[in-house]
Amino acid sequence: NFSSLPEKELNDSAIAFGQPKVKLLVGGEFIDSKTSDWVDVVNPATQEIVSRLPLTTPSEFDAAVDSAKAAFPKWRDTPVTTRQRVMLKLQELIRRDMDKLALNVTTEQGKTLGDARGDVFRGLEVVEFACGAATLQMGEFVENVSTGIDTYSIRQPLGICAGICPFNFPAMIPLWMFPVAVTCGNTFVLKPSEKDPGASLMLAELAAEAGLPPGVLNIVHGTNDVVNRICDHPDIKAVSFVGSDKAGMHIYSRAAATGKRVQCNMGAKNHAVIMPDASPEATMNALTGAAFGAAGQRCMAISTAVFVGDSKPWEEGLKQRAMKLKIGCGTEPGADLGPVISKQILAVQAKERICSLVESGLKDGARVVLDGRNVEVPGFTSGNFVGPTILADVRPDMDCYKEEIFGPVLLCLKAETLEEAIEIVNSNKYGNGTAIFTTSGPAARKFQHEIDVGQVGINVPIPVPLPFFSFTGSRGSFAGDLNFYGKAGVHFFTHMKTVTTQWKDSPGGVTMAFPTSQKV
Ligand code: NAD
């Protein structure tokens, strides 16, 4: 049911009076919403209310789209070199404010400060990429397609584009979206996650400081209703979404129904296949970081390990490493993983969901190697902490395997052969990322060739491509046909116009037959 947010969540805001209000950005002005419906932005390590987020009213939403519409003609006609220079300045300002941005990410999302800096940095790299967008916008030219006739193609911006963001990368994912869109000449309406909107606002302030004109970037807040307005608004031409597959498939079909271009990056279950010949130390270190870093709340986290051959020595090695990790508030020195985000859109606590999927795995016959469900963090007793958890003897028919857990939980499966491991990975509905750990070239080559997953690591646990490539999740993890950033990202935010020209100095006669380049 996608109709509306549960009542309880809306009323939660009553306790938050006196907290700062999260602003809307409309026509270059950071303004307070006039809505009477607010939700709380909560620090997941402490449960303190950081700010109150407005559920943007319909008229405020329309004003944001109108301001993007009004800004479009002038921005489209601004030289691409000028648009790139705004990005050049923006990347400098993000570097200047890296620590402030990271602190905001940690406060609202919970990840450790070091990890939060990584969040900002991976977004910054997309801004750097956008500085060279002109080259990728280049068209093509064929002279003399027929006598005296030339044809060329040009890439033009679409108009108003919109972005809908998840909670887990509050800086990186908005930066996957608007820098590429606006450098291509579009204007933008951004809807950050309602759980951690702060980084988006800070980035928008920096974009304004960098010279992005008023109205080119607008920010609205809210949940299902504002998302549906984005899908339905006739003036919005394209929607970028990152989040769960449930919301993503809804948005994909609803926005496409009004003729929009849509790209949806969705849920994941990323498998690592570990061959018996894999280098033990390097592999176990890589798996530990990829499974438990960011408390498992990365769309490219390794949440499933498939051991080819004997799994016991690997399980023990992983357990030893995981037990050494320090769980704590993200701002605490030495913390390795912070809390999980608290509230889910469907009013289920993230921690509750993670723990119940672990419980269901145990009921279904999985064996616990490490149980982090009852972890206690001194000084932060009300935080949503879950410690590293490892379940072994997991089978593909278990719910804990079928569902995305999105927490610091590593599931261990066994396979007799590489073929069987590949079959397991290819039978899973998701196709975001995968990795093989091996010292065998032939095994790696076979895996790369036969695996049906969009992003493959060979001895690389989280193979998120840098922005000159694209983020190429596949199958159940992606809907659309043009991926985020890279060439595909530029193509998503531009459409092709093909021009055929002829310059004749004599008029010629009337031709009634369909024009062809030779006599037929
Ligand atoms: P989410 O789907 O709950 O929320 C994402 C956005 O969609 C938010 O802005 C939210 O307001 C909106 N939304 C949520 N439910 C909606 C509904 N029913 N109708 C309309 N709008 C709705 O996702 P989340 O919990 O914020 O993020 C975690 C999910 O995102 C995980 O599934 C993770 O795998 C996925 N993710 C994927 C990628 C990727 O690149 N594939 C990257 C990051 C996160």
Coordinates of C-alpha atoms and ligand atoms in Angstrom, one line a residue:
N1 CA 0.0 0.0 0.0
F2 CA 1.7 3.2 -1.2
S3 CA -1.1 5.6 -0.3
S4 CA 0.3 7.4 2.7
L5 CA 2.6 7.4 5.7
P6 CA 1.1 5.8 8.9
E7 CA -0.6 8.3 11.2
K8 CA 1.8 7.6 14.1
E9 CA 4.8 8.8 12.2
L10 CA 3.1 12.1 11.4
N11 CA 2.1 12.7 15.0
D12 CA 5.6 11.9 16.3
S13 CA 6.6 15.5 15.4
A14 CA 4.5 16.9 18.2
I15 CA 7.4 16.2 20.6
A16 CA 9.8 18.1 18.5
F17 CA 8.7 21.7 18.9
G18 CA 11.7 24.0 19.4
Q19 CA 13.9 22.0 17.1
P20 CA 15.3 23.6 13.9
K21 CA 13.1 23.4 10.9
V22 CA 14.5 21.9 7.7
K23 CA 14.2 24.5 5.0
L24 CA 12.7 24.1 1.5
L25 CA 14.7 25.6 -1.4
V26 CA 12.5 27.3 -3.9
G27 CA 13.6 29.8 -6.5
G28 CA 17.0 30.3 -4.8
E29 CA 15.4 31.0 -1.3
F30 CA 15.8 28.7 1.7
I31 CA 12.3 29.0 3.2
D32 CA 10.2 27.6 6.0
S33 CA 7.3 25.4 4.9
K34 CA 3.8 26.5 5.9
T35 CA 2.7 22.9 6.4
S36 CA 1.2 21.6 9.6
D37 CA 2.7 18.1 9.0
W38 CA 6.2 17.5 10.2
V39 CA 8.4 14.4 10.9
D40 CA 11.4 14.3 13.1
V41 CA 15.0 13.8 11.9
V42 CA 16.5 11.7 14.7
N43 CA 20.1 11.0 15.6
P44 CA 20.2 7.2 15.5
A45 CA 23.0 6.9 18.1
T46 CA 21.2 9.0 20.7
Q47 CA 17.5 9.3 19.7
E48 CA 17.9 13.1 20.0
I49 CA 15.7 15.1 17.6
V50 CA 18.1 16.9 15.3
S51 CA 15.5 18.8 13.3
R52 CA 11.9 18.8 12.1
L53 CA 11.2 18.1 8.4
P54 CA 8.2 19.5 6.7
L55 CA 5.9 17.4 4.5
T56 CA 5.9 19.9 1.6
T57 CA 2.4 21.2 0.8
P58 CA 1.0 20.8 -2.7
S59 CA 1.3 24.5 -3.4
E60 CA 4.9 24.6 -2.2
F61 CA 5.7 21.6 -4.4
D62 CA 4.2 23.4 -7.4
A63 CA 6.2 26.5 -6.6
A64 CA 9.4 24.5 -6.6
V65 CA 8.6 23.0 -10.0
D66 CA 7.5 26.4 -11.3
S67 CA 10.8 27.9 -10.2
A68 CA 12.7 25.1 -12.0
K69 CA 10.6 25.7 -15.1
A70 CA 11.2 29.4 -15.0
A71 CA 15.0 28.9 -14.6
F72 CA 15.3 26.4 -17.4
P73 CA 15.4 28.5 -20.6
K74 CA 18.2 30.8 -19.3
W75 CA 20.2 28.0 -17.8
R76 CA 19.8 25.8 -20.9
D77 CA 21.2 28.7 -23.0
T78 CA 24.1 29.3 -20.5
P79 CA 27.4 28.1 -22.2
V80 CA 28.3 24.6 -21.1
T81 CA 31.7 25.9 -20.1
T82 CA 30.1 28.3 -17.6
R83 CA 27.9 25.4 -16.3
Q84 CA 31.1 23.3 -15.9
R85 CA 32.8 26.1 -14.0
V86 CA 30.1 26.1 -11.4
M87 CA 30.9 22.5 -10.8
L88 CA 34.6 23.3 -10.7
K89 CA 33.9 25.7 -7.9
L90 CA 31.5 23.4 -6.2
Q91 CA 34.1 20.6 -5.9
E92 CA 36.4 23.1 -4.3
L93 CA 33.8 24.2 -1.8
I94 CA 32.8 20.6 -0.9
R95 CA 36.5 19.9 -0.2
R96 CA 36.6 23.0 2.0
D97 CA 33.5 21.9 4.0
M98 CA 34.2 18.2 3.9
D99 CA 34.4 17.9 7.8
K100 CA 31.2 19.9 8.3
L101 CA 29.4 17.7 5.8
A102 CA 30.7 14.5 7.3
L103 CA 29.7 15.6 10.8
N104 CA 26.1 16.2 9.5
V105 CA 26.0 12.8 7.9
T106 CA 27.2 11.1 11.1
T107 CA 24.7 13.1 13.2
E108 CA 21.7 12.3 11.0
Q109 CA 22.6 8.9 9.5
G110 CA 24.9 7.4 12.2
K111 CA 27.9 6.1 10.2
T112 CA 31.3 6.8 11.6
L113 CA 33.1 10.1 10.7
G114 CA 35.6 8.3 8.5
D115 CA 32.9 6.6 6.6
A116 CA 30.9 9.8 6.3
R117 CA 33.9 11.5 4.7
G118 CA 34.0 8.6 2.2
D119 CA 30.3 9.2 1.6
V120 CA 31.0 12.9 0.8
F121 CA 34.1 12.1 -1.2
R122 CA 32.5 9.5 -3.5
G123 CA 29.9 12.2 -4.3
L124 CA 32.6 14.8 -4.8
E125 CA 34.0 12.6 -7.5
V126 CA 30.8 12.8 -9.4
V127 CA 31.1 16.6 -9.2
E128 CA 34.6 16.3 -10.6
F129 CA 33.2 14.1 -13.4
A130 CA 30.5 16.7 -14.2
C131 CA 33.3 19.3 -14.8
G132 CA 34.0 17.4 -18.1
A133 CA 30.4 16.8 -19.1
A134 CA 30.7 18.8 -22.3
T135 CA 32.9 16.1 -23.9
L136 CA 30.2 13.5 -23.2
Q137 CA 27.5 15.8 -24.6
M138 CA 29.3 15.9 -27.9
G139 CA 27.1 14.8 -30.8
E140 CA 28.1 13.0 -34.1
F141 CA 28.4 14.3 -37.6
V142 CA 28.3 12.4 -40.9
E143 CA 29.1 14.4 -44.0
N144 CA 27.4 13.6 -47.3
V145 CA 24.8 11.1 -46.2
S146 CA 23.5 11.9 -49.7
T147 CA 24.9 14.3 -52.2
G148 CA 25.3 17.7 -50.5
I149 CA 23.4 16.5 -47.4
D150 CA 24.9 16.3 -44.0
T151 CA 23.4 14.8 -40.8
Y152 CA 24.4 15.5 -37.3
S153 CA 23.1 14.7 -33.8
I154 CA 23.1 17.0 -30.8
R155 CA 22.4 16.2 -27.1
Q156 CA 20.1 18.7 -25.4
P157 CA 18.8 18.9 -21.8
L158 CA 15.4 17.5 -21.0
G159 CA 14.0 20.3 -18.9
I160 CA 13.1 19.7 -15.3
C161 CA 14.4 16.6 -13.7
A162 CA 13.8 15.2 -10.2
G163 CA 15.7 13.1 -7.8
I164 CA 14.4 10.9 -4.9
C165 CA 17.1 9.8 -2.4
P166 CA 17.5 7.0 0.2
F167 CA 18.9 7.5 3.8
N168 CA 22.1 5.5 3.5
F169 CA 24.3 7.9 1.6
P170 CA 22.9 11.4 2.4
A171 CA 25.7 13.2 0.5
M172 CA 26.8 10.8 -2.2
I173 CA 23.5 10.0 -3.7
P174 CA 22.2 13.6 -4.1
L175 CA 25.6 14.2 -5.8
W176 CA 25.0 11.2 -8.2
M177 CA 22.0 13.2 -9.4
F178 CA 21.9 16.9 -9.6
P179 CA 25.5 17.8 -10.6
V180 CA 25.2 15.7 -13.8
A181 CA 21.7 16.9 -14.5
V182 CA 22.4 20.6 -14.1
T183 CA 25.7 20.6 -15.9
C184 CA 23.9 19.1 -18.9
G185 CA 21.6 22.1 -18.8
N186 CA 18.6 20.8 -16.9
T187 CA 17.0 22.3 -13.8
F188 CA 16.3 20.1 -10.8
V189 CA 13.9 19.3 -8.0
L190 CA 15.6 17.2 -5.3
K191 CA 13.8 15.2 -2.6
P192 CA 16.3 14.1 0.0
S193 CA 15.6 11.2 2.4
E194 CA 13.2 12.4 5.1
K195 CA 15.6 10.7 7.6
D196 CA 18.7 12.7 6.8
P197 CA 18.1 15.8 4.7
G198 CA 20.8 18.0 6.2
A199 CA 23.6 17.1 3.7
S200 CA 21.4 18.0 0.7
L201 CA 20.7 21.4 2.2
M202 CA 24.4 22.0 2.9
L203 CA 25.3 20.9 -0.7
A204 CA 22.6 23.2 -2.1
E205 CA 24.1 26.2 -0.1
L206 CA 27.5 25.3 -1.6
A207 CA 26.1 25.1 -5.1
A208 CA 24.6 28.6 -4.7
E209 CA 27.9 29.9 -3.4
A210 CA 29.6 28.2 -6.4
G211 CA 27.3 30.3 -8.7
L212 CA 24.4 28.0 -9.5
P213 CA 21.6 30.5 -10.4
P214 CA 18.4 30.6 -8.4
G215 CA 15.8 28.1 -9.4
V216 CA 18.2 25.7 -11.1
L217 CA 18.3 23.5 -8.0
N218 CA 15.2 23.2 -5.7
I219 CA 14.6 21.1 -2.7
V220 CA 11.3 19.7 -1.4
H221 CA 10.8 17.4 1.5
G222 CA 8.3 14.6 2.4
T223 CA 7.5 11.0 1.9
N224 CA 5.0 9.1 -0.2
D225 CA 2.8 12.0 -1.2
V226 CA 5.5 14.3 -2.4
V227 CA 7.1 11.4 -4.3
N228 CA 3.8 10.7 -6.0
R229 CA 3.5 14.4 -7.0
I230 CA 7.0 14.1 -8.6
C231 CA 5.8 11.0 -10.5
D232 CA 2.6 12.7 -11.7
H233 CA 3.7 16.3 -12.4
P234 CA 3.5 16.9 -16.2
D235 CA 6.4 19.4 -16.3
I236 CA 8.9 16.9 -14.8
K237 CA 10.6 15.0 -17.6
A238 CA 12.9 12.6 -15.8
V239 CA 13.1 10.9 -12.3
S240 CA 16.2 9.5 -10.7
F241 CA 15.4 7.2 -7.8
V242 CA 17.7 5.3 -5.3
G243 CA 16.2 3.3 -2.5
S244 CA 14.3 0.1 -1.8
D245 CA 12.9 -2.0 -4.6
K246 CA 9.3 -1.7 -3.2
A247 CA 9.4 2.1 -3.5
G248 CA 11.5 1.9 -6.7
M249 CA 9.1 -0.3 -8.7
H250 CA 6.2 1.9 -7.6
I251 CA 8.0 5.0 -8.7
Y252 CA 9.2 3.4 -12.0
S253 CA 5.7 2.4 -13.1
R254 CA 3.9 5.6 -11.8
A255 CA 6.4 8.0 -13.4
A256 CA 6.7 6.1 -16.6
A257 CA 2.9 6.1 -16.9
T258 CA 3.1 9.9 -17.4
G259 CA 5.8 9.5 -20.1
K260 CA 8.8 10.3 -17.9
R261 CA 12.3 8.9 -18.3
V262 CA 13.1 6.9 -15.1
Q263 CA 16.2 5.3 -13.6
C264 CA 15.7 3.4 -10.4
N265 CA 18.6 1.9 -8.4
M266 CA 17.1 -0.5 -5.8
G267 CA 17.8 -3.2 -3.2
A268 CA 20.6 -5.7 -3.2
K269 CA 21.9 -9.0 -1.9
N270 CA 25.5 -8.9 -2.8
H271 CA 27.4 -12.2 -2.8
A272 CA 31.0 -12.9 -2.4
V273 CA 32.2 -16.2 -3.7
I274 CA 35.3 -17.4 -1.9
M275 CA 37.4 -20.1 -3.6
P276 CA 39.6 -22.4 -1.6
D277 CA 42.7 -20.9 -3.1
A278 CA 41.8 -17.3 -2.1
S279 CA 44.4 -15.5 -0.1
P280 CA 43.2 -16.0 3.5
E281 CA 44.3 -12.8 5.2
A282 CA 43.4 -10.4 2.4
T283 CA 40.0 -12.1 1.8
M284 CA 38.9 -12.2 5.4
N285 CA 39.9 -8.5 6.0
A286 CA 38.0 -7.5 2.8
L287 CA 34.9 -9.5 3.8
T288 CA 34.9 -8.0 7.3
G289 CA 35.0 -4.4 6.1
A290 CA 32.4 -5.0 3.3
A291 CA 29.9 -6.9 5.5
F292 CA 30.0 -4.8 8.6
G293 CA 31.2 -1.3 7.5
A294 CA 28.5 1.3 7.7
A295 CA 26.6 -1.3 9.8
G296 CA 25.8 -3.2 6.6
Q297 CA 23.7 -0.3 5.3
R298 CA 25.5 0.1 2.0
C299 CA 23.7 -1.0 -1.2
M300 CA 27.0 -2.7 -2.2
A301 CA 27.7 -4.3 1.2
I302 CA 28.7 -7.9 1.0
S303 CA 25.8 -9.5 2.9
T304 CA 26.3 -13.1 1.7
A305 CA 29.4 -15.2 1.5
V306 CA 29.4 -18.4 -0.6
F307 CA 32.3 -20.6 0.3
V308 CA 33.4 -23.2 -2.3
G309 CA 34.6 -26.2 -0.3
D310 CA 35.1 -26.1 3.5
S311 CA 33.7 -23.0 5.2
K312 CA 34.6 -23.6 8.8
P313 CA 38.1 -22.0 8.8
W314 CA 36.7 -18.9 7.0
E315 CA 33.8 -18.6 9.5
E316 CA 36.2 -18.7 12.4
G317 CA 38.6 -16.1 10.9
L318 CA 35.7 -13.8 10.1
K319 CA 34.3 -14.2 13.7
Q320 CA 37.7 -13.3 15.2
R321 CA 37.9 -10.1 13.1
A322 CA 34.3 -9.1 13.6
M323 CA 34.6 -9.5 17.4
K324 CA 37.4 -6.9 17.4
L325 CA 35.2 -4.3 15.8
K326 CA 34.2 -1.4 18.0
I327 CA 30.6 -0.5 17.9
G328 CA 29.8 3.0 18.9
C329 CA 28.4 6.5 18.1
G330 CA 29.9 7.5 14.8
T331 CA 31.6 10.6 16.4
E332 CA 33.5 8.5 19.0
P333 CA 37.2 8.0 18.2
G334 CA 38.0 4.5 17.1
A335 CA 34.4 3.5 16.3
D336 CA 34.2 1.0 13.5
L337 CA 30.5 0.8 13.0
G338 CA 27.7 3.1 14.2
P339 CA 24.0 2.4 14.7
V340 CA 21.4 1.4 12.1
I341 CA 18.9 4.0 11.1
S342 CA 15.8 3.8 13.3
K343 CA 12.6 4.4 11.5
Q344 CA 11.5 2.8 8.3
I345 CA 8.9 4.3 6.0
L346 CA 6.5 1.5 6.8
A347 CA 6.9 2.2 10.5
V348 CA 9.1 -0.8 11.2
Q349 CA 12.2 0.0 13.1
A350 CA 15.3 -1.0 11.1
K351 CA 16.8 -2.8 14.1
E352 CA 13.6 -4.7 14.7
R353 CA 13.5 -5.8 11.1
I354 CA 17.2 -6.9 11.1
C355 CA 16.8 -8.9 14.4
S356 CA 13.6 -10.6 13.2
L357 CA 15.2 -11.7 10.0
V358 CA 18.2 -13.1 12.0
E359 CA 15.7 -14.9 14.3
S360 CA 13.8 -16.3 11.3
G361 CA 17.1 -17.6 9.9
L362 CA 17.8 -19.4 13.2
K363 CA 14.3 -20.9 13.3
D364 CA 14.9 -22.1 9.7
G365 CA 18.0 -24.0 10.7
A366 CA 20.9 -21.5 10.3
R367 CA 23.8 -21.8 12.8
V368 CA 24.9 -18.7 14.7
V369 CA 28.6 -18.0 14.5
L370 CA 28.3 -14.5 16.0
D371 CA 25.2 -12.8 17.4
G372 CA 25.3 -9.0 17.7
R373 CA 21.6 -8.5 18.4
N374 CA 22.0 -7.7 22.1
V375 CA 25.1 -5.5 21.9
E376 CA 25.3 -2.7 24.4
V377 CA 27.1 0.5 23.8
P378 CA 28.1 2.3 27.0
G379 CA 26.8 5.9 27.0
F380 CA 24.5 5.3 24.1
T381 CA 21.9 2.9 25.6
S382 CA 19.1 4.2 23.4
G383 CA 21.0 4.0 20.1
N384 CA 19.9 1.5 17.5
F385 CA 23.0 -0.6 17.6
V386 CA 23.3 -4.0 16.2
G387 CA 26.7 -5.7 16.4
P388 CA 28.3 -7.8 13.6
T389 CA 26.3 -11.0 13.2
I390 CA 27.3 -14.1 11.2
L391 CA 24.9 -16.9 10.3
A392 CA 26.2 -20.1 8.8
D393 CA 24.5 -23.1 7.0
V394 CA 22.1 -20.7 5.4
R395 CA 20.1 -22.0 2.5
P396 CA 18.5 -20.0 -0.4
D397 CA 15.0 -21.0 0.6
M398 CA 15.3 -19.1 4.0
D399 CA 13.6 -15.7 4.4
C400 CA 16.8 -14.3 5.8
Y401 CA 18.4 -15.0 2.5
K402 CA 15.5 -14.0 0.3
E403 CA 15.0 -10.6 2.0
E404 CA 17.4 -7.7 2.0
I405 CA 18.5 -7.4 5.6
F406 CA 20.3 -4.1 5.3
G407 CA 22.2 -4.5 8.6
P408 CA 25.6 -5.8 9.8
V409 CA 24.7 -9.4 9.1
L410 CA 26.7 -11.8 7.0
L411 CA 25.0 -15.0 5.8
C412 CA 27.3 -17.9 4.9
L413 CA 26.4 -20.5 2.3
K414 CA 28.3 -23.4 0.9
A415 CA 28.9 -24.7 -2.6
E416 CA 30.7 -27.7 -3.8
T417 CA 32.0 -26.1 -7.0
L418 CA 32.4 -22.7 -8.6
E419 CA 29.6 -23.7 -11.0
E420 CA 27.3 -24.2 -8.1
A421 CA 28.3 -20.9 -6.5
I422 CA 27.6 -19.1 -9.8
E423 CA 24.2 -20.8 -10.0
I424 CA 23.4 -19.6 -6.4
V425 CA 24.3 -16.0 -7.2
N426 CA 22.5 -16.0 -10.6
S427 CA 19.3 -17.5 -9.0
N428 CA 19.0 -14.6 -6.6
K429 CA 16.6 -11.9 -7.7
Y430 CA 19.0 -9.0 -7.1
G431 CA 21.9 -8.1 -9.4
N432 CA 23.7 -5.1 -7.8
G433 CA 27.2 -6.3 -7.0
T434 CA 29.2 -9.4 -6.5
A435 CA 32.8 -10.4 -5.9
I436 CA 35.0 -13.5 -6.3
F437 CA 38.1 -14.1 -4.1
T438 CA 40.6 -16.3 -5.8
T439 CA 44.2 -16.5 -7.0
S440 CA 43.1 -18.4 -10.1
G441 CA 42.9 -16.4 -13.3
P442 CA 40.7 -19.0 -15.0
A443 CA 38.3 -19.1 -12.1
A444 CA 38.1 -15.3 -12.1
R445 CA 37.6 -15.2 -15.9
K446 CA 34.8 -17.8 -15.7
F447 CA 33.1 -15.9 -12.9
Q448 CA 33.3 -12.6 -14.7
H449 CA 31.9 -14.1 -17.9
E450 CA 29.1 -16.2 -16.4
I451 CA 27.9 -14.2 -13.5
D452 CA 24.6 -12.3 -14.1
V453 CA 25.3 -9.3 -11.9
G454 CA 25.9 -5.8 -13.0
Q455 CA 29.0 -4.9 -11.0
V456 CA 31.7 -7.5 -10.4
G457 CA 34.8 -7.4 -8.2
I458 CA 37.7 -9.7 -8.6
N459 CA 39.4 -9.7 -5.2
V460 CA 37.6 -6.3 -4.7
P461 CA 34.8 -6.5 -2.2
I462 CA 32.7 -3.4 -3.0
P463 CA 33.2 -2.8 -6.7
V464 CA 31.4 0.6 -7.0
P465 CA 32.7 2.1 -10.2
L466 CA 34.2 5.5 -10.3
P467 CA 32.1 8.1 -12.1
F468 CA 33.7 7.9 -15.5
F469 CA 32.2 4.4 -15.6
S470 CA 28.5 4.0 -14.6
F471 CA 26.9 2.4 -11.6
T472 CA 25.6 -0.7 -13.4
G473 CA 23.4 -2.7 -11.0
S474 CA 21.2 -5.1 -12.9
R475 CA 18.1 -7.4 -12.7
G476 CA 16.1 -6.8 -9.5
S477 CA 18.5 -4.0 -8.4
F478 CA 17.8 -1.7 -11.3
A479 CA 14.9 -0.5 -13.4
G480 CA 15.4 1.6 -16.5
D481 CA 18.0 1.4 -19.2
L482 CA 20.4 4.3 -18.6
N483 CA 22.4 4.0 -15.4
F484 CA 23.6 6.6 -13.0
Y485 CA 26.7 8.8 -13.8
G486 CA 29.3 8.1 -16.5
K487 CA 28.3 8.3 -20.2
A488 CA 25.0 6.6 -19.4
G489 CA 24.2 9.3 -16.8
V490 CA 24.8 12.1 -19.3
H491 CA 22.7 10.2 -21.8
F492 CA 19.9 9.9 -19.2
F493 CA 19.8 13.7 -18.7
T494 CA 19.9 14.6 -22.4
H495 CA 17.9 13.7 -25.4
M496 CA 19.2 13.4 -28.9
K497 CA 18.2 15.6 -31.7
T498 CA 19.2 14.6 -35.2
V499 CA 19.6 17.4 -37.9
T500 CA 19.8 16.8 -41.6
T501 CA 21.0 19.8 -43.7
Q502 CA 21.2 20.7 -47.3
W503 CA 22.5 24.0 -48.8
K504 CA 21.6 24.2 -52.5
D505 CA 22.1 27.1 -54.8
S506 CA 19.6 25.8 -57.4
P507 CA 15.9 25.0 -56.5
G508 CA 15.6 21.5 -58.1
G509 CA 12.2 20.0 -59.0
V510 CA 9.3 18.5 -57.0
T511 CA 10.0 14.9 -55.8
M512 CA 7.0 12.9 -54.7
A513 CA 8.7 9.6 -54.0
F514 CA 10.2 8.9 -50.6
P515 CA 13.7 10.4 -50.6
T516 CA 16.5 7.9 -50.9
S517 CA 20.3 8.3 -51.3
Q518 CA 20.4 6.3 -54.5
K519 CA 18.0 5.5 -57.3
V520 CA 15.7 2.5 -56.3
Ligands
NAD1 P1 13.3 3.7 0.8 O1 12.8 3.1 -0.5 O2 12.5 3.5 2.1 O3 13.3 5.3 0.6 C1 13.9 5.9 -0.5 C2 13.1 7.1 -0.9 O4 11.8 6.7 -1.4 C3 12.9 8.1 0.2 O5 13.1 9.4 -0.3 C4 11.4 7.9 0.6 O6 10.8 9.0 1.1 C5 10.8 7.4 -0.6 N1 9.8 6.3 -0.4 C6 9.9 5.3 0.4 N2 8.8 4.5 0.4 C7 8.0 5.1 -0.5 C8 6.7 4.7 -1.0 N3 6.1 3.7 -0.6 N4 6.1 5.5 -2.0 C9 6.8 6.6 -2.4 N5 8.0 7.0 -2.0 C10 8.6 6.2 -1.0 O7 14.8 3.3 1.0 P2 15.7 3.6 2.2 O8 15.3 2.8 3.4 O9 15.9 5.1 2.4 O10 17.1 3.1 1.6 C11 17.6 1.8 1.7 C12 17.3 1.1 0.4 O11 18.0 1.7 -0.6 C13 17.9 -0.3 0.5 O12 17.0 -1.2 -0.1 C14 19.2 -0.2 -0.4 O13 19.6 -1.4 -1.0 C15 18.7 0.8 -1.4 N6 19.9 1.5 -2.0 C16 20.2 1.1 -3.3 C17 21.3 1.7 -3.9 C18 21.7 1.3 -5.3 O14 22.4 2.0 -5.9 N7 21.2 0.2 -5.8 C19 22.0 2.7 -3.2 C20 21.6 3.0 -1.9 C21 20.5 2.4 -1.3

